[in-house]
Coordinates of C-alpha atoms in Angstrom, one line a residue:
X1 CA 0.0 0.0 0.0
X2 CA 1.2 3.7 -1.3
X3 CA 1.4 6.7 0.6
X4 CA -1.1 8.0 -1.7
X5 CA -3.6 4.9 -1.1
X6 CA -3.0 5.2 2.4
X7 CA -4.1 9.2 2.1
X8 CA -7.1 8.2 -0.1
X9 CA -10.3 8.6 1.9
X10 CA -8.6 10.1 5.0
X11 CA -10.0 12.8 6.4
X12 CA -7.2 15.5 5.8
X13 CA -8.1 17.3 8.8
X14 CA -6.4 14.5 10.7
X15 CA -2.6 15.8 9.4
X16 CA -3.8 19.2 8.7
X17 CA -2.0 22.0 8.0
X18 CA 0.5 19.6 6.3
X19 CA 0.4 17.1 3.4
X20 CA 0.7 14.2 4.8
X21 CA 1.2 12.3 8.5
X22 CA 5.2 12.5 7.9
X23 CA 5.4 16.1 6.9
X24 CA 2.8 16.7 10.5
X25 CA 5.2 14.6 13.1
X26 CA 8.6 16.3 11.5
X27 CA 6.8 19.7 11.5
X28 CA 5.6 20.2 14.6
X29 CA 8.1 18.4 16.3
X30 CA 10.3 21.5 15.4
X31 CA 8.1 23.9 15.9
X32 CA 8.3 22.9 19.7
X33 CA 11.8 21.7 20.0
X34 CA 14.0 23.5 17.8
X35 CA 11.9 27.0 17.5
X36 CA 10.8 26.7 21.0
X37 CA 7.4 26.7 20.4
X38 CA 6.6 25.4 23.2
X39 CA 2.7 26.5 23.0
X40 CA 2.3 24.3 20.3
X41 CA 1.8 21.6 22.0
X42 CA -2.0 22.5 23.0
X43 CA -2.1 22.3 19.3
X44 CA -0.6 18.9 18.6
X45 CA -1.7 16.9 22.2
X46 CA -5.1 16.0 23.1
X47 CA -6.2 17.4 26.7
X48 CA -5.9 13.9 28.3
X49 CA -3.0 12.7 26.6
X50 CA -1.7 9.3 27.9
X51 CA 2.4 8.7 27.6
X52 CA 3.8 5.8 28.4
X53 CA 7.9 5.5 29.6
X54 CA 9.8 2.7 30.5
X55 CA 9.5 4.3 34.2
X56 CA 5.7 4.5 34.5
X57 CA 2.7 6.7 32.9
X58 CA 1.7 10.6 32.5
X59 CA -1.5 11.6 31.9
X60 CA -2.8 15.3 30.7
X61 CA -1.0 18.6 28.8
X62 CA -0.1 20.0 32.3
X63 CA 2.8 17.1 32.3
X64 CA 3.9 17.4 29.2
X65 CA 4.1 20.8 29.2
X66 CA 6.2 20.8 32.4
X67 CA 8.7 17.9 31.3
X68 CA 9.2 19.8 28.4
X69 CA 10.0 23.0 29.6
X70 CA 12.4 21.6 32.0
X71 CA 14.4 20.0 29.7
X72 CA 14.4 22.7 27.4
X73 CA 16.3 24.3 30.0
X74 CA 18.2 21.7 30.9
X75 CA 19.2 21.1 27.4
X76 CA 18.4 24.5 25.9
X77 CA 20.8 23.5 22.5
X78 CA 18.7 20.4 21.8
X79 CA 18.8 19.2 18.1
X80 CA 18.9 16.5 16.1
X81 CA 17.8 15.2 13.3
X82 CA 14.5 12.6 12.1
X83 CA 15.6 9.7 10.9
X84 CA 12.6 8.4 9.9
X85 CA 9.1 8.3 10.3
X86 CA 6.9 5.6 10.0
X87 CA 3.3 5.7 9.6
X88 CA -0.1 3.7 9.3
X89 CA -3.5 4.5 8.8
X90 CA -5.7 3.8 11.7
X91 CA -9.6 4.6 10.2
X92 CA -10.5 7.7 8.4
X93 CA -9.9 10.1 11.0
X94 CA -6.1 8.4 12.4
X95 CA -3.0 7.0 12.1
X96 CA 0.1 6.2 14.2
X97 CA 3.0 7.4 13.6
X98 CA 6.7 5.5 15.0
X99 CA 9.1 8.3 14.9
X100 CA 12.4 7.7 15.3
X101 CA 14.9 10.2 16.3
X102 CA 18.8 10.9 16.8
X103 CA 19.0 13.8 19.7
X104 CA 22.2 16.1 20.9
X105 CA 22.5 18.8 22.9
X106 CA 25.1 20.2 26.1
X107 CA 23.8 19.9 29.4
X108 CA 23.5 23.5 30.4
X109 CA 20.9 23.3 33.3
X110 CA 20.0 21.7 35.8
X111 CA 18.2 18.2 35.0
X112 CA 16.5 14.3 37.2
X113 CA 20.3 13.6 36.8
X114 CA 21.9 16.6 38.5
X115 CA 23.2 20.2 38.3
X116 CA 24.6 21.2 34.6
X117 CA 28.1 19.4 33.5
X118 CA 28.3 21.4 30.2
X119 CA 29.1 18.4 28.7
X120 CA 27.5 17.1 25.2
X121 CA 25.6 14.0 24.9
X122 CA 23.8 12.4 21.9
X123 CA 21.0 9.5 22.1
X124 CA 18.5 7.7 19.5
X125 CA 14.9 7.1 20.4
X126 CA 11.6 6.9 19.4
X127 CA 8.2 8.0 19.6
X128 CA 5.3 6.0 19.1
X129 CA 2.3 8.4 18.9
X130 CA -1.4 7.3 18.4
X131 CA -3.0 10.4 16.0
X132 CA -6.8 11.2 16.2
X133 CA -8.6 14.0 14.7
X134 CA -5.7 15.5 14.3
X135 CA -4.4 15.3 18.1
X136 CA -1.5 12.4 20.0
X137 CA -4.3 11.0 21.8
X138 CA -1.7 8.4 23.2
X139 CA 2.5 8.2 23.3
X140 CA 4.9 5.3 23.9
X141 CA 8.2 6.7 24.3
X142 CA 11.4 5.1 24.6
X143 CA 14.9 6.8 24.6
X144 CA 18.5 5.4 25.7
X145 CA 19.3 6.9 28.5
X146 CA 22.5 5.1 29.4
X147 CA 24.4 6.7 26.3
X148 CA 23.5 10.6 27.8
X149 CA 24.6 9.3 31.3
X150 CA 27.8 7.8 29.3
X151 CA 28.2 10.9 27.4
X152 CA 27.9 13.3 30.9
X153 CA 30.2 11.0 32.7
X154 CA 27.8 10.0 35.0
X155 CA 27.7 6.3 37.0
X156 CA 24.9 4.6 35.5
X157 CA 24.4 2.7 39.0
X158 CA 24.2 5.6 40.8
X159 CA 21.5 7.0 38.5
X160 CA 19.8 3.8 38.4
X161 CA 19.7 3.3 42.1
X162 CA 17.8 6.7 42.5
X163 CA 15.3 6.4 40.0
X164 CA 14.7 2.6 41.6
X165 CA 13.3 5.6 44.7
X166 CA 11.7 7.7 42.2
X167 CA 10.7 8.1 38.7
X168 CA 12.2 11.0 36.8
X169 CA 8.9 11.5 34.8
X170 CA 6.3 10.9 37.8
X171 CA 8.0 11.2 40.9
X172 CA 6.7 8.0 42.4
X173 CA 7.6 4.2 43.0
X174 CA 8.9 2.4 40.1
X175 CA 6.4 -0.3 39.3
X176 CA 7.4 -4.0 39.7
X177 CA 5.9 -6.9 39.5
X178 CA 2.5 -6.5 37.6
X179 CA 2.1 -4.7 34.6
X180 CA 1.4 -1.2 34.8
X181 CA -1.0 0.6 31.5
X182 CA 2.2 0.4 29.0
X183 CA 2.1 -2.7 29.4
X184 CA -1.3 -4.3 30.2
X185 CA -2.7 -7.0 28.2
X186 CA -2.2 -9.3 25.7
X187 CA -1.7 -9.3 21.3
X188 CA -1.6 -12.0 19.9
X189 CA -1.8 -11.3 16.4
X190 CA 0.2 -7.9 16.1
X191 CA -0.4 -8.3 12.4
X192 CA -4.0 -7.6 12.8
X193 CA -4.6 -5.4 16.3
X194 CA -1.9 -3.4 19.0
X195 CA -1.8 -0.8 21.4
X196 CA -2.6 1.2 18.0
X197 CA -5.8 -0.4 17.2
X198 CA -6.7 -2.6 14.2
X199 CA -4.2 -2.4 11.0
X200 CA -5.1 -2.7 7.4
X201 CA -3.5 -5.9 6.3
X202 CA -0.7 -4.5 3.8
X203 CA 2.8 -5.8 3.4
X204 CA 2.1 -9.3 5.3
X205 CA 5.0 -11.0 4.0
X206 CA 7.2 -8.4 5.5
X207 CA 5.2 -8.3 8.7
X208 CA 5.0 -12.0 9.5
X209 CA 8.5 -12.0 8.8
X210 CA 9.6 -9.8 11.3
X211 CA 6.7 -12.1 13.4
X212 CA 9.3 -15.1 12.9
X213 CA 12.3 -13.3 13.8
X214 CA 10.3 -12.4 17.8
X215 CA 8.7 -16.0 17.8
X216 CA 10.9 -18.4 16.5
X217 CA 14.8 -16.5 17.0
X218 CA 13.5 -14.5 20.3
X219 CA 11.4 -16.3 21.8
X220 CA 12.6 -20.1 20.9
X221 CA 16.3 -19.1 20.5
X222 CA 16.1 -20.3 17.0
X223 CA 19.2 -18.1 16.0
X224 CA 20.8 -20.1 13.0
X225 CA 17.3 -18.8 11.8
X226 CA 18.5 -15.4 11.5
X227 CA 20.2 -15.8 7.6
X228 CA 16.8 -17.0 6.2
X229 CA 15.2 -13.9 7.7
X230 CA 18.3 -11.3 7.5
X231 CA 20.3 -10.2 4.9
X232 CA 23.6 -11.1 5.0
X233 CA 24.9 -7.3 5.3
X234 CA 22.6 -7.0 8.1
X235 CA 23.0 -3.8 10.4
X236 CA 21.6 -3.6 14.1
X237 CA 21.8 -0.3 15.3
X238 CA 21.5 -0.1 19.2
X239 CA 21.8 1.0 23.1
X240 CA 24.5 3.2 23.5
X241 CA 25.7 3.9 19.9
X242 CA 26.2 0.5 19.3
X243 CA 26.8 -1.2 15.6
X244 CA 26.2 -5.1 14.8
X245 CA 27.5 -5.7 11.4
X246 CA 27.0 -9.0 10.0
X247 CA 24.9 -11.8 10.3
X248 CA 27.5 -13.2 12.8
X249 CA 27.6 -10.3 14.8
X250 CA 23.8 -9.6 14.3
X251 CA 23.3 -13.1 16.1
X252 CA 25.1 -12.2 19.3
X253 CA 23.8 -9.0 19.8
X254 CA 20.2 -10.4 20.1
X255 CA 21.8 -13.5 22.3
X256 CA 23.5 -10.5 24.3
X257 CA 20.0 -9.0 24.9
X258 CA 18.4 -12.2 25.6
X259 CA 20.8 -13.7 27.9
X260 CA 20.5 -11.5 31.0
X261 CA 16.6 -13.1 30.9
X262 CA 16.7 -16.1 29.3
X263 CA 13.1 -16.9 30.2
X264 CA 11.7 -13.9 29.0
X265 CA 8.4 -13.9 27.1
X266 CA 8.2 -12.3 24.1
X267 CA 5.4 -9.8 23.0
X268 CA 5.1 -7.7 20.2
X269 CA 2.5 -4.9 21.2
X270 CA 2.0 -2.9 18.1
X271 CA 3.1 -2.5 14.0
X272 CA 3.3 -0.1 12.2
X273 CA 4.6 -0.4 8.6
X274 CA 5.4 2.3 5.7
X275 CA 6.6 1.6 2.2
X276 CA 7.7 5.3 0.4
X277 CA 9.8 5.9 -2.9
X278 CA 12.8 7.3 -0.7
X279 CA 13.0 4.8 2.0
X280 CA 11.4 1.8 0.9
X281 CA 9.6 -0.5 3.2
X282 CA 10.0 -0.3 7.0
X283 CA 8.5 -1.8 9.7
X284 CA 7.9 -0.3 13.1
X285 CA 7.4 -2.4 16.1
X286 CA 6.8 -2.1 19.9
X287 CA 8.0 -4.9 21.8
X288 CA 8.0 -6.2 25.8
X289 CA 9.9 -8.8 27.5
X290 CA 8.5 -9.9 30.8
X291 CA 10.8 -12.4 32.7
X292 CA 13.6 -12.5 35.4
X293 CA 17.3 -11.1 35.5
X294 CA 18.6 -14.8 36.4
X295 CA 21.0 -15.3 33.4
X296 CA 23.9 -13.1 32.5
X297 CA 25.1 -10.5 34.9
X298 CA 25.3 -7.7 32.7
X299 CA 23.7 -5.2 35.2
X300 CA 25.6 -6.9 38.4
X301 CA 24.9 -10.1 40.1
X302 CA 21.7 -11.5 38.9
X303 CA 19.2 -12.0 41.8
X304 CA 15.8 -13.1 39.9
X305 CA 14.2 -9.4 39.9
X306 CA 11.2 -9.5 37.6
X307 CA 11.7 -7.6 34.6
X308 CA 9.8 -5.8 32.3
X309 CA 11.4 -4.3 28.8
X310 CA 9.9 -2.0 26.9
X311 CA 11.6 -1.6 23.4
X312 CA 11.2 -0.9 19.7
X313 CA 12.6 -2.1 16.8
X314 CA 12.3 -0.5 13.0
X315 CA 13.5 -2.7 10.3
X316 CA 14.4 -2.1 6.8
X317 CA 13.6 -4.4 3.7
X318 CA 15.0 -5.3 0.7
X319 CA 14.0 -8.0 -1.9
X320 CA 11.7 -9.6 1.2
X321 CA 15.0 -9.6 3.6
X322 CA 15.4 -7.5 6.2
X323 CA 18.6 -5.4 6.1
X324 CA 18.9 -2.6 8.7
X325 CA 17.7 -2.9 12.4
X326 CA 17.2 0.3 14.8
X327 CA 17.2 -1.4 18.6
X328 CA 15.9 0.5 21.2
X329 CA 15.4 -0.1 25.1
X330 CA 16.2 1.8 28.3
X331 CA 18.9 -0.4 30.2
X332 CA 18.9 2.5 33.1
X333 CA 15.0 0.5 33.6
X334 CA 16.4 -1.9 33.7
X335 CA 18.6 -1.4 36.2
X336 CA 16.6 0.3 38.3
X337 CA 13.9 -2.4 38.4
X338 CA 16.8 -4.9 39.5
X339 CA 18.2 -2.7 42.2
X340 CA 14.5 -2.2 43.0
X341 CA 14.2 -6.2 43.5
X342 CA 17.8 -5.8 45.4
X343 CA 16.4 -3.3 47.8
X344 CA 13.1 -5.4 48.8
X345 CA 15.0 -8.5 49.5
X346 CA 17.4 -6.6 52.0
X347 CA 14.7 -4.9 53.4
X348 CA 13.2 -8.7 54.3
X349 CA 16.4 -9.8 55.2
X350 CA 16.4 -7.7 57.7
X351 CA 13.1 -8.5 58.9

């Protein structure tokens, strides 16, 4: 399915004043970022806009006005540039949009991580935003923290260990053991329904692949799988700048992922796939893993914490083979949800 099929019978107020969903996201996004336009946002967000972190929830323009202003000071320089956006229809007034983005800036005020270092830092992320009538009526968001702390010369564990007290984003206890609203209930079949709502069913092939990659490599540790899915220049980009070249290398980055919880279940929560002239075919995914840090000690001495991973993956086609990965996941989450774990079983301890 075109861009232009995909437009056909929308309701152009949904991506109005722009001409399409891709020229909207890009557009506003600088309005408020890089022109400091910060008022748009009553523009762009609905009143009760939901967004979801790896950290916990936010609900209504009063947060995400105040988050945003505060990093704007924090990082007053912030740039970057859109490296892609991916969007779906979703009905005739909707669509969802996963827009992924590389940010720099200098830490120039003060931030959740401390007073300004006047250092520079520079992250990937993305946005996962659910468009109606013309408003983000919902937001997954998930950014890699551990490269800015990296980049500020900041201990990860230290950081970690305080937002395991507190979330940056809400203030309040980090969340463990049950599944907060990012995370809650089931799909299934991705192909057909997610967090996003029911998809058209375009680009199957493509989708169910990337279906088999989560199922039968992640989830079943099927990874001599990988070369019949992958193509044999594969590229993962990842966590804290991080390259996997190759379909060797391409292997043990997803082993290195899977290790720390190797009885993780896997979910993918929502797709999202585009197919233009200039980029080709992508697909854009939200993914979870729910199990225990009981395998490799990547984050310190595993101690069975229950985990909960909230990542995206965008992948790039060619000739029915995917060829570029984008990884994303917020391992300072992670470690906060095992210090978390830590914390509770000393506190009993020393009951």
């Amino acid at each position: 399915m075109t861009p232009q099929e995909q437009l056909e019978g929308m309701n152009p107020e949904t991506y109005a004043p722009y001409r399409d969903p891709r020229e909207y996201i890009q557009s506003w996004t600088d309005k408020i970022w890089i022109a400091r336009g910060l008022g748009h946002i009553f523009d762009h967000y609905d009143p009760k806009i939901k967004v979801h972190t790896c950290y916990g929830e936010t609900y209504g323009m009063e947060n995400v006005i105040s988050n945003s202003l505060q990093k704007m000071i924090a990082f007053p320089n912030r740039g970057g540039g859109h490296d892609d956006v991916v969007w779906e229809r979703r009905g005739d007034n909707g669509f969802i949009s996963s827009h992924r983005v590389f940010n720099n800036a200098t830490h120039l005020g003060p931030w959740t991580y401390g007073p300004a270092t006047g250092k520079d830092w520079a992250n990937r992320g993305v946005a996962h935003c659910v468009i109606q009538g013309g408003l983000v009526a919902e937001e997954w968001v998930i950014r890699d923290e551990f490269a800015v702390l990296q980049d500020l010369g900041m201990d990860p564990y230290v950081v970690a260990a305080e937002l395991a007290k507190r979330s940056p984003v809400l203030g309040e206890q980090i969340k463990t053991g049950g599944d907060p609203p990012a995370f809650a209930g089931r799909y299934r079949d991705p192909i057909k329904t997610g967090i996003s709502g029911d998809r058209p069913d375009h680009a199957r092939p493509e989708c169910e692949t990337v279906v088999k990659l989560f199922d039968r490599v992640w989830e079943h540790k099927f990874f001599d799988l990988i070369p019949e899915l992958c193509s044999d220049t594969i590229v993962c980009q990842t966590v804290r700048m991080g390259r996997a070249l190759g379909i060797s290398n391409y292997q043990l980055e997803t082993m290195k992922l899977l290790a720390m919880i190797p009885d993780a279940d896997v979910e993918i929560r929502d797709i999202c796939v585009h197919d233009s002239a200039d980029l080709g075919l992508r697909v854009a995914t939200i993914w979870c893993l729910r199990g225990t840090y009981s395998g490799a000690p990547y984050y310190g001495p595993t101690n069975g914490a229950p985990l909960t991973i909230l990542g995206s993956s965008h992948f790039e086609f060619r000739h029915g083979k995917i060829i570029r990965e984008w990884r994303f996941f917020d391992e300072i989450a992670i470690m906060a949800q095992i210090i978390n774990h830590q914390n509770q079983l000393d506190a009993t301890a020393v009951e």
